[in-house]
CSV table of C-alpha atoms and ligand atoms in Angstrom, one decimal:
chain,number,residue,atom,x,y,z
U,1,MET,CA,0.0,0.0,0.0
U,2,ARG,CA,1.3,3.4,-0.9
U,3,TYR,CA,0.8,6.3,1.5
U,4,PRO,CA,0.4,9.9,0.2
U,5,SER,CA,3.6,12.0,0.5
U,6,LYS,CA,3.6,15.0,2.9
U,7,ALA,CA,3.5,17.3,-0.1
U,8,GLU,CA,0.4,15.5,-1.4
U,9,ILE,CA,-1.2,15.7,2.0
U,10,MET,CA,-0.6,19.4,2.2
U,11,ALA,CA,-1.9,20.0,-1.3
U,12,SER,CA,-5.0,17.9,-1.1
U,13,GLU,CA,-6.5,18.8,2.3
U,14,ALA,CA,-9.0,21.5,2.8
U,15,ARG,CA,-8.1,22.5,6.4
U,16,CYS,CA,-6.6,21.4,9.7
U,17,ILE,CA,-8.2,18.1,10.8
U,18,TYR,CA,-8.8,19.5,14.3
U,19,CYS,CA,-10.3,22.9,13.5
U,20,ALA,CA,-11.4,25.4,10.9
U,21,ALA,CA,-8.0,27.0,10.4
U,22,PRO,CA,-5.9,26.5,7.3
U,23,HIS,CA,-3.3,23.7,7.7
U,24,THR,CA,0.4,24.6,7.9
U,25,THR,CA,2.0,21.5,9.4
U,26,VAL,CA,2.1,17.8,8.9
U,27,GLU,CA,0.5,16.0,11.8
U,28,HIS,CA,1.3,12.4,12.8
U,29,MET,CA,-1.4,10.8,14.9
U,30,PRO,CA,-0.3,8.8,16.8
U,31,PRO,CA,2.7,11.0,17.3
U,32,ILE,CA,6.3,9.9,16.4
U,33,SER,CA,7.2,10.2,20.1
U,34,MET,CA,4.8,7.4,20.9
U,35,PHE,CA,7.1,4.8,19.3
U,36,ARG,CA,10.2,3.1,20.5
U,37,GLY,CA,13.3,5.1,19.5
U,38,ARG,CA,10.9,7.3,17.4
U,39,LYS,CA,10.8,4.6,14.8
U,40,ARG,CA,7.2,5.0,13.5
U,41,PRO,CA,5.9,3.1,10.5
U,42,ASP,CA,4.3,5.3,7.9
U,43,GLY,CA,0.5,6.0,7.7
U,44,LEU,CA,-2.0,8.1,9.6
U,45,VAL,CA,-0.4,11.3,8.6
U,46,PHE,CA,-2.6,14.4,8.4
U,47,ALA,CA,-2.7,18.1,7.8
U,48,GLY,CA,-2.9,20.3,10.9
U,49,CYS,CA,-2.5,23.9,11.9
U,50,SER,CA,0.3,25.0,14.2
U,51,ALA,CA,-2.0,25.8,17.1
U,52,CYS,CA,-3.5,22.3,17.1
U,53,ASN,CA,-0.3,20.4,16.2
U,54,ASN,CA,2.6,22.1,17.9
U,55,GLY,CA,0.3,23.6,20.5
U,56,THR,CA,-0.8,20.2,21.8
U,57,SER,CA,2.6,18.5,21.8
U,58,ALA,CA,2.6,18.4,25.6
U,59,ALA,CA,-0.4,16.1,25.4
U,60,ASP,CA,1.5,13.8,23.1
U,61,LEU,CA,4.4,13.7,25.6
U,62,VAL,CA,2.1,12.9,28.5
U,63,ALA,CA,0.4,10.2,26.5
U,64,GLY,CA,3.7,8.7,25.5
U,65,PHE,CA,4.9,8.8,29.1
U,66,VAL,CA,1.9,7.0,30.7
U,67,ALA,CA,1.6,4.5,27.8
U,68,ARG,CA,5.2,3.3,28.5
U,69,LEU,CA,4.4,2.7,32.2
U,70,SER,CA,3.4,-1.0,32.1
U,71,PRO,CA,1.4,-2.4,35.0
U,72,ARG,CA,3.7,-5.4,34.8
U,73,TYR,CA,6.7,-5.7,36.9
U,74,ASP,CA,8.6,-7.6,34.2
U,75,GLN,CA,8.2,-4.7,31.7
U,76,ASP,CA,10.8,-3.9,29.1
U,77,ASP,CA,13.9,-1.9,30.2
U,78,TRP,CA,13.7,0.3,27.1
U,79,LYS,CA,10.4,1.7,28.2
U,80,ILE,CA,11.8,2.8,31.6
U,81,ALA,CA,14.9,4.3,29.8
U,82,GLU,CA,12.7,6.3,27.5
U,83,VAL,CA,10.5,7.5,30.3
U,84,ARG,CA,13.6,8.7,32.2
U,85,ALA,CA,15.1,10.3,29.2
U,86,ARG,CA,12.0,12.4,28.6
U,87,SER,CA,11.2,13.5,32.0
U,88,GLY,CA,13.1,16.8,31.6
U,89,MET,CA,11.2,17.7,28.4
U,90,LEU,CA,8.0,16.6,30.1
U,91,GLU,CA,8.6,18.9,33.0
U,92,ALA,CA,9.4,21.8,30.7
U,93,GLN,CA,6.4,21.4,28.5
U,94,ALA,CA,3.9,20.1,31.1
U,95,PRO,CA,5.0,21.8,34.3
U,96,GLY,CA,3.6,20.2,37.4
U,97,PHE,CA,2.5,17.0,35.7
U,98,LEU,CA,5.2,14.7,37.0
U,99,HIS,CA,4.6,16.0,40.5
U,100,GLU,CA,0.9,15.3,40.2
U,101,PHE,CA,1.5,11.9,38.6
U,102,LEU,CA,4.1,10.6,40.9
U,103,ASP,CA,2.1,11.2,44.0
U,104,GLN,CA,2.6,7.8,45.7
U,105,ALA,CA,-0.8,8.0,47.4
U,106,GLN,CA,-2.5,7.6,44.1
U,107,ARG,CA,-0.9,4.3,43.3
U,108,SER,CA,-0.9,0.9,44.9
U,109,VAL,CA,0.3,-2.6,44.3
U,110,GLU,CA,-2.5,-5.1,43.9
U,111,TRP,CA,-3.0,-8.6,42.8
U,112,ARG,CA,-5.0,-8.5,39.5
U,113,ARG,CA,-6.1,-11.1,37.1
U,114,GLY,CA,-4.0,-10.9,33.9
U,115,PRO,CA,-5.2,-11.5,30.3
U,116,ASN,CA,-4.3,-15.2,30.7
U,117,GLY,CA,-6.5,-15.5,33.8
U,118,ILE,CA,-3.5,-15.8,36.2
U,119,HIS,CA,-3.3,-13.4,39.1
U,120,ARG,CA,-0.2,-11.4,39.3
U,121,GLN,CA,1.1,-8.3,41.1
U,122,MET,CA,0.5,-5.0,39.2
U,123,VAL,CA,1.0,-1.4,40.0
U,124,VAL,CA,-2.4,0.1,39.7
U,125,SER,CA,-2.6,3.8,38.9
U,126,ARG,CA,-5.9,5.4,39.9
U,127,GLN,CA,-4.9,9.0,39.7
U,128,ARG,CA,-7.3,11.3,38.1
U,129,GLY,CA,-5.4,14.5,38.6
U,130,PRO,CA,-6.5,17.6,36.7
U,131,LEU,CA,-3.4,17.9,34.6
U,132,LEU,CA,-3.3,14.2,33.6
U,133,ARG,CA,-7.0,14.3,32.8
U,134,ALA,CA,-6.7,17.5,30.7
U,135,TYR,CA,-3.7,16.2,28.6
U,136,LEU,CA,-5.3,12.8,28.0
U,137,ASP,CA,-8.6,14.3,27.0
U,138,VAL,CA,-6.7,16.3,24.3
U,139,PHE,CA,-4.9,13.3,23.2
U,140,ALA,CA,-8.0,11.1,23.0
U,141,ALA,CA,-9.9,13.8,21.1
U,142,LYS,CA,-7.0,14.1,18.6
U,143,LEU,CA,-7.1,10.4,18.0
U,144,GLY,CA,-10.8,10.4,17.4
U,145,MET,CA,-10.7,13.3,14.9
U,146,ALA,CA,-7.7,11.7,13.1
U,147,LEU,CA,-9.4,8.3,12.8
U,148,TYR,CA,-12.5,10.0,11.6
U,149,ARG,CA,-10.5,11.8,8.8
U,150,HIS,CA,-8.8,8.5,8.0
U,151,HIS,CA,-11.9,6.3,7.7
U,152,CYS,CA,-14.5,8.8,6.5
U,153,GLY,CA,-12.2,10.6,4.0
U,154,HIS,CA,-12.8,14.2,5.2
U,155,PRO,CA,-12.1,16.2,8.4
U,156,LEU,CA,-14.7,16.0,11.1
U,157,PRO,CA,-17.3,18.7,10.3
U,158,LEU,CA,-17.2,21.7,12.6
U,159,GLU,CA,-20.7,20.8,13.9
U,160,GLY,CA,-19.6,17.3,14.6
U,161,PHE,CA,-18.1,16.0,17.8
U,162,VAL,CA,-15.9,13.4,19.5
U,163,MET,CA,-16.9,11.6,22.6
U,164,CYS,CA,-13.6,10.3,24.1
U,165,GLY,CA,-12.0,9.0,27.2
U,166,ALA,CA,-8.6,7.6,28.3
U,167,TYR,CA,-7.8,4.8,30.7
U,168,LEU,CA,-4.5,4.0,32.3
U,169,ASN,CA,-3.2,0.4,32.4
U,170,ALA,CA,-5.5,-1.5,34.8
U,171,GLY,CA,-8.1,1.3,34.8
U,172,LEU,CA,-10.0,-0.3,31.9
U,173,ALA,CA,-11.9,-3.1,33.4
U,174,PRO,CA,-11.7,-6.4,31.4
U,175,ASP,CA,-15.5,-6.5,31.1
U,176,THR,CA,-15.7,-3.0,29.7
U,177,ALA,CA,-12.9,-3.7,27.2
U,178,LYS,CA,-14.6,-6.9,26.1
U,179,ALA,CA,-18.0,-5.1,25.6
U,180,LEU,CA,-16.3,-2.3,23.6
U,181,LEU,CA,-14.3,-4.6,21.5
U,182,SER,CA,-17.2,-6.9,20.7
U,183,ILE,CA,-18.9,-4.1,18.7
U,184,MET,CA,-15.8,-3.3,16.8
U,185,PRO,CA,-15.2,-5.9,14.2
U,186,ASP,CA,-12.1,-4.5,12.4
U,187,GLN,CA,-8.6,-4.1,13.6
U,188,SER,CA,-5.9,-1.8,12.3
U,189,GLY,CA,-2.5,-0.2,13.2
U,190,LEU,CA,0.5,1.1,11.4
U,191,ARG,CA,2.0,-1.3,9.0
U,192,GLN,CA,4.5,-0.9,6.2
U,193,GLY,CA,4.8,-4.2,4.3
U,194,ARG,CA,4.5,-7.4,6.2
U,195,ARG,CA,7.3,-7.0,8.7
U,196,ASN,CA,7.4,-3.4,9.6
U,197,HIS,CA,4.6,-2.8,12.0
U,198,ALA,CA,4.2,-1.5,15.5
U,199,ASP,CA,1.2,-3.5,16.7
U,200,ASP,CA,2.9,-3.9,20.1
U,201,GLN,CA,2.9,-0.1,20.5
U,202,PHE,CA,-0.3,1.0,18.8
U,203,ILE,CA,-3.3,-1.0,17.7
U,204,TYR,CA,-6.9,-0.2,17.5
U,205,ARG,CA,-10.3,-1.9,17.0
U,206,PHE,CA,-12.9,0.1,15.2
U,207,ASN,CA,-16.3,0.2,13.6
U,208,THR,CA,-17.4,2.8,11.0
U,209,ASP,CA,-19.9,3.5,8.3
U,210,GLU,CA,-17.1,5.2,6.4
U,211,ARG,CA,-19.2,8.4,6.1
U,212,THR,CA,-20.3,9.9,9.3
U,213,VAL,CA,-19.3,7.7,12.3
U,214,VAL,CA,-16.2,6.1,13.7
U,215,ALA,CA,-16.0,4.2,17.0
U,216,ALA,CA,-12.5,3.1,18.1
U,217,LEU,CA,-10.7,1.6,21.0
U,218,ALA,CA,-7.0,2.0,20.8
U,219,GLN,CA,-4.2,0.5,22.8
U,220,PHE,CA,-0.8,2.3,23.3
U,221,HIS,CA,1.9,-0.1,24.5
U,222,ASP,CA,0.2,-1.7,27.5
U,223,GLY,CA,-0.2,1.4,29.6
U,224,LEU,CA,-2.8,3.5,27.9
U,225,TYR,CA,-6.2,2.9,26.2
U,226,VAL,CA,-8.2,5.5,24.4
U,227,SER,CA,-11.9,5.2,23.5
U,228,ALA,CA,-13.2,7.6,20.9
U,229,LEU,CA,-16.5,7.9,19.1
U,230,ALA,CA,-16.5,10.6,16.4
U,231,PHE,CA,-19.8,11.8,14.9
U,232,GLY,CA,-19.9,14.0,11.8
U,233,THR,CA,-23.4,15.2,12.5
U,234,VAL,CA,-24.8,17.5,15.2
U,235,ASP,CA,-26.4,14.7,17.3
U,236,PRO,CA,-27.3,11.6,15.4
U,237,TYR,CA,-29.5,9.9,17.9
U,238,GLY,CA,-31.2,12.9,19.5
U,239,GLN,CA,-29.7,13.1,22.9
U,240,LEU,CA,-26.6,10.8,22.9
U,241,PRO,CA,-25.7,10.1,26.6
U,242,LEU,CA,-22.2,10.8,27.6
U,243,LEU,CA,-20.3,7.6,28.5
U,244,PRO,CA,-18.7,7.5,31.9
U,245,HIS,CA,-15.3,9.2,32.0
U,246,HIS,CA,-15.8,10.5,28.5
U,247,ARG,CA,-15.8,14.1,27.3
U,248,ARG,CA,-17.5,15.7,24.4
U,249,VAL,CA,-15.0,17.7,22.2
U,250,GLN,CA,-15.6,19.7,19.0
U,251,PRO,CA,-13.3,20.8,16.3
U,252,GLY,CA,-11.5,24.0,17.4
U,253,ASP,CA,-11.6,23.0,21.1
U,254,LEU,CA,-8.1,21.5,21.4
U,255,PRO,CA,-5.9,24.5,22.1
U,256,GLY,CA,-8.3,25.8,24.8
U,257,MET,CA,-8.3,22.4,26.6
U,258,MET,CA,-4.5,22.6,27.2
U,259,PRO,CA,-3.5,23.4,30.7
U,260,PHE,CA,-0.7,25.6,29.5
U,261,ARG,CA,-0.6,27.2,26.0
U,262,SER,CA,2.8,26.2,24.7
U,263,ARG,CA,4.5,28.8,22.6
U,264,PRO,CA,7.1,28.1,19.9
U,265,TRP,CA,10.0,29.5,21.9
U,266,ASP,CA,9.0,27.4,24.9
U,267,VAL,CA,9.1,24.2,22.8
U,268,GLN,CA,12.5,25.2,21.4
U,269,ASN,CA,13.8,25.8,24.9
U,270,ALA,CA,12.4,22.5,26.1
U,271,LEU,CA,14.3,20.6,23.5
U,272,LEU,CA,17.6,22.0,24.9
U,273,ILE,CA,16.9,20.9,28.5
U,274,LYS,CA,18.8,17.8,29.5
U,275,PRO,CA,16.9,14.9,31.2
U,276,VAL,CA,17.0,15.1,34.9
U,277,GLY,CA,18.8,12.3,36.8
U,278,SER,CA,16.1,11.3,39.2
U,279,SER,CA,13.9,8.4,38.5
U,280,PRO,CA,10.3,9.2,37.6
U,281,LEU,CA,9.1,5.9,39.0
F,1,LIG,ZN1,-6.2,23.4,13.9
């Protein structure tokens, strides 16, 4: 399968996939930083404006951080290494987030049943801090709008909306996951050829009419799940009830949902900051 080039994407799109503004940047969703060593297979590349793309990069960083935090004790070393290496940039772009997230009172070690039915010890994160929530809401909304563009062939209409939510590792109950997955028959991810894929880092199940609706449940590594339902119409079923822990987001909302508006010079400065030595875990 041949993916469109960046030039083709910029030439063919009508606007930013997240708002009404003209597009000026190439947007990767999921972001490059989500992948091990920034090695991201091609695909799911979009057109975005600078405010929605660069202005929400802190949300991408936070999502990549929590996604790498596996609930398993036997998790891969490279995830911990990448989490540590990014903590300085995270603190610069999302000030206060690490302090909020690493509050030990919000975490516990519990015995939980794993996917194979065997109980094992897991670190259970149950924090719902305002910064974490805000960043993951932005990230989830971006994914919903991006998948809508991908599957429906046009940006989410401005009167449309995304209902989205994010779950950390054990926060998504197996029963809920099973119920959500059962209504989503198709599975996709990022694949180039047969061998180059990143299914262990990003995969999603979805259902769509390929015109006005996309429902998706995405898994990032084994630390973050995102549920997103994108509707291209005002309210397709009258009064659609809001799912628990979900938020309703419309095109144009993203920059205003960010806890701190990042400015270009802040991002540049953040890139120069060396990682701090202390462990984030
Ligand atoms: Zn935009």
